[in-house]
Coordinates of C-alpha atoms and ligand atoms in Angstrom, one line a residue:
M452 CA -123.3 14.6 169.6
G453 CA -122.0 12.5 172.5
A454 CA -121.4 9.2 174.3
A455 CA -121.5 8.3 177.9
Y456 CA -121.4 5.0 180.2
S457 CA -123.0 4.7 183.5
P458 CA -123.0 1.6 185.7
G459 CA -125.7 -0.1 187.4
R460 CA -125.9 -0.5 191.2
V461 CA -126.4 -2.9 193.8
N462 CA -127.6 -2.0 197.4
L463 CA -125.4 -3.9 200.3
I464 CA -127.8 -2.6 202.9
G465 CA -130.3 0.1 203.4
D466 CA -133.5 -0.2 201.7
H467 CA -136.4 2.1 201.6
T468 CA -134.5 4.7 203.7
D469 CA -133.4 7.0 201.1
Y470 CA -137.2 8.7 200.6
T471 CA -137.0 9.2 204.5
G472 CA -133.8 11.1 204.6
G473 CA -131.8 7.9 206.0
L474 CA -128.8 5.7 205.4
A475 CA -128.0 3.3 202.7
L476 CA -124.8 1.5 201.7
P477 CA -125.1 0.9 197.8
M478 CA -122.2 0.5 195.2
A479 CA -122.1 1.0 191.5
I480 CA -121.4 -2.4 189.5
D481 CA -119.2 -3.6 186.8
L482 CA -122.5 -4.0 184.5
G483 CA -123.9 -0.9 182.7
T484 CA -125.4 1.1 179.8
T485 CA -123.8 3.0 177.0
V486 CA -125.7 5.8 175.4
D487 CA -124.3 7.0 172.3
I488 CA -126.4 10.0 170.8
V489 CA -125.6 10.6 166.9
A490 CA -128.2 13.3 166.2
Q491 CA -130.8 15.3 168.3
A492 CA -133.5 16.5 165.9
H493 CA -136.8 15.7 164.3
G494 CA -136.4 12.9 162.2
G495 CA -135.0 10.7 164.9
L496 CA -136.9 8.6 167.4
A497 CA -139.7 10.7 168.5
L498 CA -139.6 10.1 172.4
S499 CA -142.5 10.3 174.7
T500 CA -143.2 10.3 178.5
D501 CA -146.6 9.1 177.8
A502 CA -147.3 6.0 179.7
A503 CA -148.4 4.1 176.6
V504 CA -145.3 4.6 174.5
E505 CA -143.4 1.3 173.7
P506 CA -140.7 0.6 174.1
D507 CA -141.3 1.8 178.0
W508 CA -137.4 2.3 178.3
T509 CA -137.6 5.3 175.5
R510 CA -139.5 7.4 178.4
Y511 CA -136.7 7.6 180.3
V512 CA -134.6 9.0 177.6
A513 CA -137.4 11.6 176.8
A514 CA -138.1 12.3 180.4
T515 CA -134.2 12.9 180.9
M516 CA -134.1 15.2 177.7
E517 CA -137.3 16.9 178.9
E518 CA -135.5 17.7 182.3
L519 CA -132.4 19.2 180.3
G520 CA -134.7 21.3 178.6
L521 CA -134.6 19.6 175.3
Q522 CA -137.0 18.6 172.7
P523 CA -137.4 14.8 173.1
H524 CA -136.3 13.8 169.7
A525 CA -133.0 11.6 169.2
T526 CA -131.2 9.2 166.9
G527 CA -128.5 7.1 168.6
D528 CA -127.6 3.5 170.0
V529 CA -128.2 2.2 173.6
T530 CA -126.4 -0.8 174.7
T531 CA -126.4 -2.4 178.0
T532 CA -124.9 -5.4 180.2
L533 CA -127.6 -4.9 182.7
P534 CA -130.4 -7.2 183.1
L535 CA -133.6 -5.3 182.5
G536 CA -136.0 -5.1 185.1
A537 CA -134.0 -6.8 187.8
G538 CA -133.5 -4.1 190.6
L539 CA -130.1 -3.1 189.2
S540 CA -130.9 0.1 188.5
S541 CA -130.9 -0.2 184.5
S542 CA -133.4 2.9 184.3
A543 CA -131.3 5.0 186.6
A544 CA -128.1 3.9 184.4
L545 CA -129.9 4.9 181.3
A546 CA -130.9 8.2 182.3
V547 CA -127.6 9.1 184.0
A548 CA -125.8 8.1 180.8
T549 CA -128.5 10.1 178.5
A550 CA -127.8 13.4 180.5
L551 CA -123.9 12.8 180.3
A552 CA -124.1 12.1 176.6
L553 CA -126.1 15.4 176.0
G554 CA -123.7 17.4 177.6
F555 CA -124.7 17.6 181.4
D556 CA -122.3 19.5 183.3
G557 CA -122.5 19.5 187.1
T558 CA -121.6 17.5 190.2
A559 CA -122.8 14.1 190.6
L560 CA -125.3 15.0 193.2
E561 CA -126.7 17.8 190.7
L562 CA -126.7 14.9 187.8
A563 CA -128.3 12.2 190.2
K564 CA -131.2 14.8 191.2
L565 CA -131.8 15.6 187.5
C566 CA -132.1 12.0 186.6
Q567 CA -134.4 11.4 189.8
R568 CA -136.5 13.9 188.6
A569 CA -136.7 12.2 185.1
E570 CA -137.4 8.8 186.5
Q571 CA -140.4 10.2 188.7
R572 CA -141.5 12.1 185.4
G573 CA -141.1 9.0 183.2
T574 CA -142.7 6.7 185.4
G575 CA -144.7 8.3 188.1
V576 CA -142.9 6.4 190.6
P577 CA -141.7 8.5 193.6
C578 CA -138.4 7.0 193.7
G579 CA -135.8 8.3 196.0
L580 CA -132.1 9.4 195.2
M581 CA -130.1 6.2 195.9
D582 CA -129.9 4.7 192.3
Q583 CA -129.0 7.8 190.4
L584 CA -126.6 8.8 193.0
T585 CA -124.9 5.7 193.1
C586 CA -124.7 5.3 189.0
A587 CA -123.3 8.7 189.2
A588 CA -120.9 8.8 192.1
G589 CA -119.7 5.4 192.2
V590 CA -116.0 4.5 193.3
E591 CA -113.8 1.9 192.3
G592 CA -113.3 -0.9 195.2
A593 CA -116.0 0.9 197.5
A594 CA -119.4 1.2 198.4
L595 CA -120.9 4.3 199.3
L596 CA -122.2 5.2 202.6
V597 CA -124.9 7.9 201.7
D598 CA -126.8 10.0 204.3
F599 CA -130.0 11.2 202.1
G600 CA -130.9 13.6 204.7
A601 CA -127.8 15.6 204.8
E602 CA -127.2 14.5 200.9
V603 CA -123.6 13.9 201.7
Y604 CA -121.4 10.3 201.2
R605 CA -118.6 8.8 201.6
P606 CA -116.7 5.4 200.1
V607 CA -116.3 2.6 202.4
T608 CA -113.7 0.4 200.7
L609 CA -114.6 -3.4 200.6
P610 CA -112.0 -5.8 202.3
D611 CA -109.7 -8.0 200.4
G612 CA -110.8 -11.5 200.3
V613 CA -114.8 -10.6 200.0
A614 CA -116.9 -10.9 196.8
V615 CA -120.4 -9.5 195.9
H616 CA -122.8 -11.7 194.3
I617 CA -126.3 -11.0 192.9
V618 CA -128.7 -13.7 192.2
H619 CA -131.9 -13.1 190.2
S620 CA -135.1 -14.7 191.9
G621 CA -136.8 -15.1 188.5
V622 CA -139.3 -13.0 189.6
S623 CA -139.9 -9.4 187.8
R624 CA -141.1 -6.8 189.9
S625 CA -144.5 -6.2 188.5
L626 CA -146.3 -4.5 191.2
A627 CA -143.5 -2.3 192.3
A628 CA -145.1 0.9 191.0
S629 CA -148.1 1.1 193.3
E630 CA -146.7 -0.9 196.2
Y631 CA -143.8 1.5 196.4
A632 CA -145.6 4.5 196.5
E633 CA -147.9 3.1 199.2
R634 CA -144.8 2.5 201.3
R635 CA -143.4 5.9 200.8
G636 CA -147.0 7.0 202.1
A637 CA -146.9 5.0 205.2
C638 CA -143.3 6.4 206.1
E639 CA -144.7 9.6 205.5
A640 CA -147.6 9.3 207.8
A641 CA -145.7 7.7 210.5
A642 CA -143.1 10.6 210.4
L643 CA -146.0 13.0 210.8
L644 CA -147.0 11.4 214.1
I645 CA -143.4 10.6 215.5
G646 CA -141.5 12.8 213.7
P647 CA -138.6 12.3 210.9
L648 CA -137.8 8.6 211.2
R649 CA -134.1 9.2 210.8
D650 CA -134.2 10.9 214.3
A651 CA -136.9 8.5 215.9
A652 CA -136.3 6.1 218.6
A653 CA -137.2 2.6 218.1
A654 CA -139.3 2.7 221.2
A655 CA -141.8 5.5 219.5
T656 CA -143.3 3.2 217.1
A657 CA -145.1 1.7 220.2
S658 CA -147.0 4.9 220.1
L659 CA -148.4 4.8 216.9
P660 CA -152.3 3.8 216.6
D661 CA -151.8 1.8 213.3
P662 CA -149.6 -1.6 213.8
L663 CA -149.2 -1.6 210.2
L664 CA -147.5 2.3 210.4
A665 CA -145.4 1.1 213.5
A666 CA -144.2 -2.1 211.7
R667 CA -143.2 0.0 208.6
A668 CA -141.6 2.9 210.7
R669 CA -139.9 -0.1 213.1
H670 CA -138.2 -1.1 209.6
V671 CA -136.6 2.3 208.7
I672 CA -135.5 3.1 212.0
S673 CA -133.8 -0.4 212.7
E674 CA -132.2 -0.4 209.0
N675 CA -130.5 3.1 209.5
R676 CA -129.3 1.6 212.5
R677 CA -128.1 -1.4 210.5
V678 CA -126.6 0.5 207.6
L679 CA -124.0 2.4 210.1
E680 CA -123.2 -0.9 212.1
F681 CA -122.8 -2.7 208.7
A682 CA -120.2 0.0 207.4
A683 CA -118.3 0.0 210.8
M684 CA -117.9 -3.9 210.5
L685 CA -116.7 -3.7 207.0
E686 CA -114.1 -1.2 208.0
I687 CA -112.8 -3.4 211.0
G688 CA -113.3 -6.6 208.6
D689 CA -115.9 -8.3 210.9
L690 CA -117.4 -10.2 207.9
D691 CA -119.7 -12.6 209.9
A692 CA -121.1 -9.6 211.8
A693 CA -121.9 -7.9 208.6
G694 CA -123.2 -10.9 207.1
H695 CA -125.7 -11.4 210.2
L696 CA -126.9 -7.9 209.7
M697 CA -127.8 -8.4 205.9
L698 CA -130.0 -11.3 207.1
E699 CA -131.5 -9.2 209.7
S700 CA -132.3 -6.4 207.1
H701 CA -133.9 -9.2 204.9
A702 CA -136.0 -10.4 207.7
S703 CA -137.2 -6.6 208.5
L704 CA -138.1 -6.1 204.8
R705 CA -139.8 -9.4 204.4
D706 CA -141.9 -9.0 208.1
D707 CA -142.1 -5.5 208.8
F708 CA -141.9 -3.7 205.5
E709 CA -143.4 -6.5 203.6
V710 CA -141.7 -5.9 200.2
S711 CA -140.0 -9.5 199.8
H712 CA -141.4 -12.1 197.6
P713 CA -141.3 -16.0 198.3
A714 CA -138.8 -16.5 195.3
L715 CA -136.6 -13.8 197.3
D716 CA -137.1 -15.6 200.6
R717 CA -136.1 -18.9 199.1
V718 CA -132.7 -17.8 197.5
V719 CA -131.9 -15.7 201.0
D720 CA -132.8 -19.0 202.9
R721 CA -130.4 -21.0 200.5
L722 CA -127.7 -18.6 200.5
G723 CA -127.7 -18.4 204.2
R724 CA -126.9 -22.3 204.5
T725 CA -124.3 -22.0 201.7
T726 CA -120.7 -22.4 202.9
G727 CA -118.6 -19.1 202.3
V728 CA -121.4 -16.9 202.4
Y729 CA -121.6 -14.2 205.2
G730 CA -125.0 -12.8 204.5
A731 CA -127.6 -12.0 202.0
R732 CA -130.6 -10.0 201.5
L733 CA -133.1 -8.8 198.8
T734 CA -131.8 -5.7 197.4
G735 CA -133.6 -2.4 196.1
A736 CA -137.2 -2.1 196.1
G737 CA -138.1 -5.8 196.6
F738 CA -141.4 -7.3 195.2
G739 CA -139.2 -9.5 193.2
G740 CA -135.8 -8.8 191.5
C741 CA -132.5 -9.9 193.0
V742 CA -130.7 -10.9 196.2
V743 CA -127.3 -9.6 196.9
A744 CA -124.7 -11.7 199.0
L745 CA -121.6 -11.1 200.6
T746 CA -119.2 -13.9 200.3
D747 CA -115.7 -15.3 200.7
S748 CA -114.0 -14.4 197.5
D749 CA -112.9 -18.2 197.2
V750 CA -116.7 -19.6 197.1
D751 CA -117.5 -21.7 194.4
D752 CA -119.9 -19.6 192.0
A753 CA -122.0 -22.8 191.1
A754 CA -122.7 -23.1 194.6
I755 CA -124.0 -19.1 194.8
S756 CA -126.1 -19.5 191.3
G757 CA -127.9 -22.7 192.2
S758 CA -130.5 -23.1 189.7
N759 CA -131.7 -19.4 189.6
A760 CA -132.4 -17.3 187.0
G761 CA -129.4 -15.3 186.7
H762 CA -126.0 -14.7 188.8
W763 CA -123.2 -12.2 188.8
R764 CA -120.2 -11.8 190.7
V765 CA -119.8 -8.0 190.7
R766 CA -116.8 -5.7 191.5
P767 CA -117.2 -2.2 193.0
S768 CA -116.9 0.3 190.2
A769 CA -116.4 3.8 189.3
G770 CA -119.3 6.1 188.6
A771 CA -120.7 7.3 185.0
R772 CA -118.5 9.0 182.5
R773 CA -118.6 10.7 179.4
L774 CA -116.8 8.5 176.6
Ligands
GLA1238 C1 -136.1 1.9 194.3 C2 -135.7 3.4 194.4 C3 -134.9 3.7 195.5 C4 -134.9 3.3 196.5 C5 -135.2 1.5 196.6 C6 -135.4 1.0 197.9 O1 -134.7 1.3 193.8 O2 -135.7 3.7 193.0 O3 -134.9 5.0 195.3 O4 -135.7 3.7 197.5 O5 -136.1 1.1 195.6 O6 -134.4 1.0 198.7

């Protein structure tokens, strides 16, 4: 039948912006998932998107097959080097590799959109496009500056001498589904009052009657600005400024968007005081999962890991491919 590999992703900056038509700077990483489909017929694993089906990852395979117009029956192997449920897009990587293994033929953007629909169908979570697009379109040595409104992206090369680290907080993302949908709803409610958040001025949030909506909108508007500044700082090699923007992004996600967790805050605080670290922030949806840090490449790995539940030094990698 076919086999394919998809990387996972880490987001350097720009969270909870994709579903508002905003900006983000994620990168594909050198951890990923391989799907090898040997038969696609009855008699194989009967897959279903039913929420009761276990193991739950089979729902992503089933939903991807359904999006491709196929009956959800398959026999094959799935192997991964990604930690599951850690916010490194193990589910997007599974969907993207499945679609390619089953012969999907189209652009990276088309592949990402199909897999986004599959993820929404498989989980009921109204996720944005960032994870699937990064898995599909990753570029070796670079992060992707993505404009989700215009649906365009370009590579931003990471300067020499820097490293990207991921540190697991030890907390898996249990509340993510309902809270994620609630945050997306708040952004949509704010946009009805002050217009698309991508175009809104920070000052416009003052006119919002509900302080909670104002805080959510303030995060999105300020985060879009930070993404552009961060990309510019990477391009001129001002890593101190880039790191500072990551810490600001974390504070905004913690205080205005309220998607952090005390365990994430502790990792960010510790890394902020660690020699050789430019900056750190929660990455992805939040509510648990991982912190991403930008460091000097000479930094001592043991100092970054601390006693946390998992630590990976990752490299910006190419996107998914058929094998
Ligand atoms: C999850 C979603 C993405 C994005 C992030 C937050 O990873 O799948 O679409 O919204 O959260 O930036």
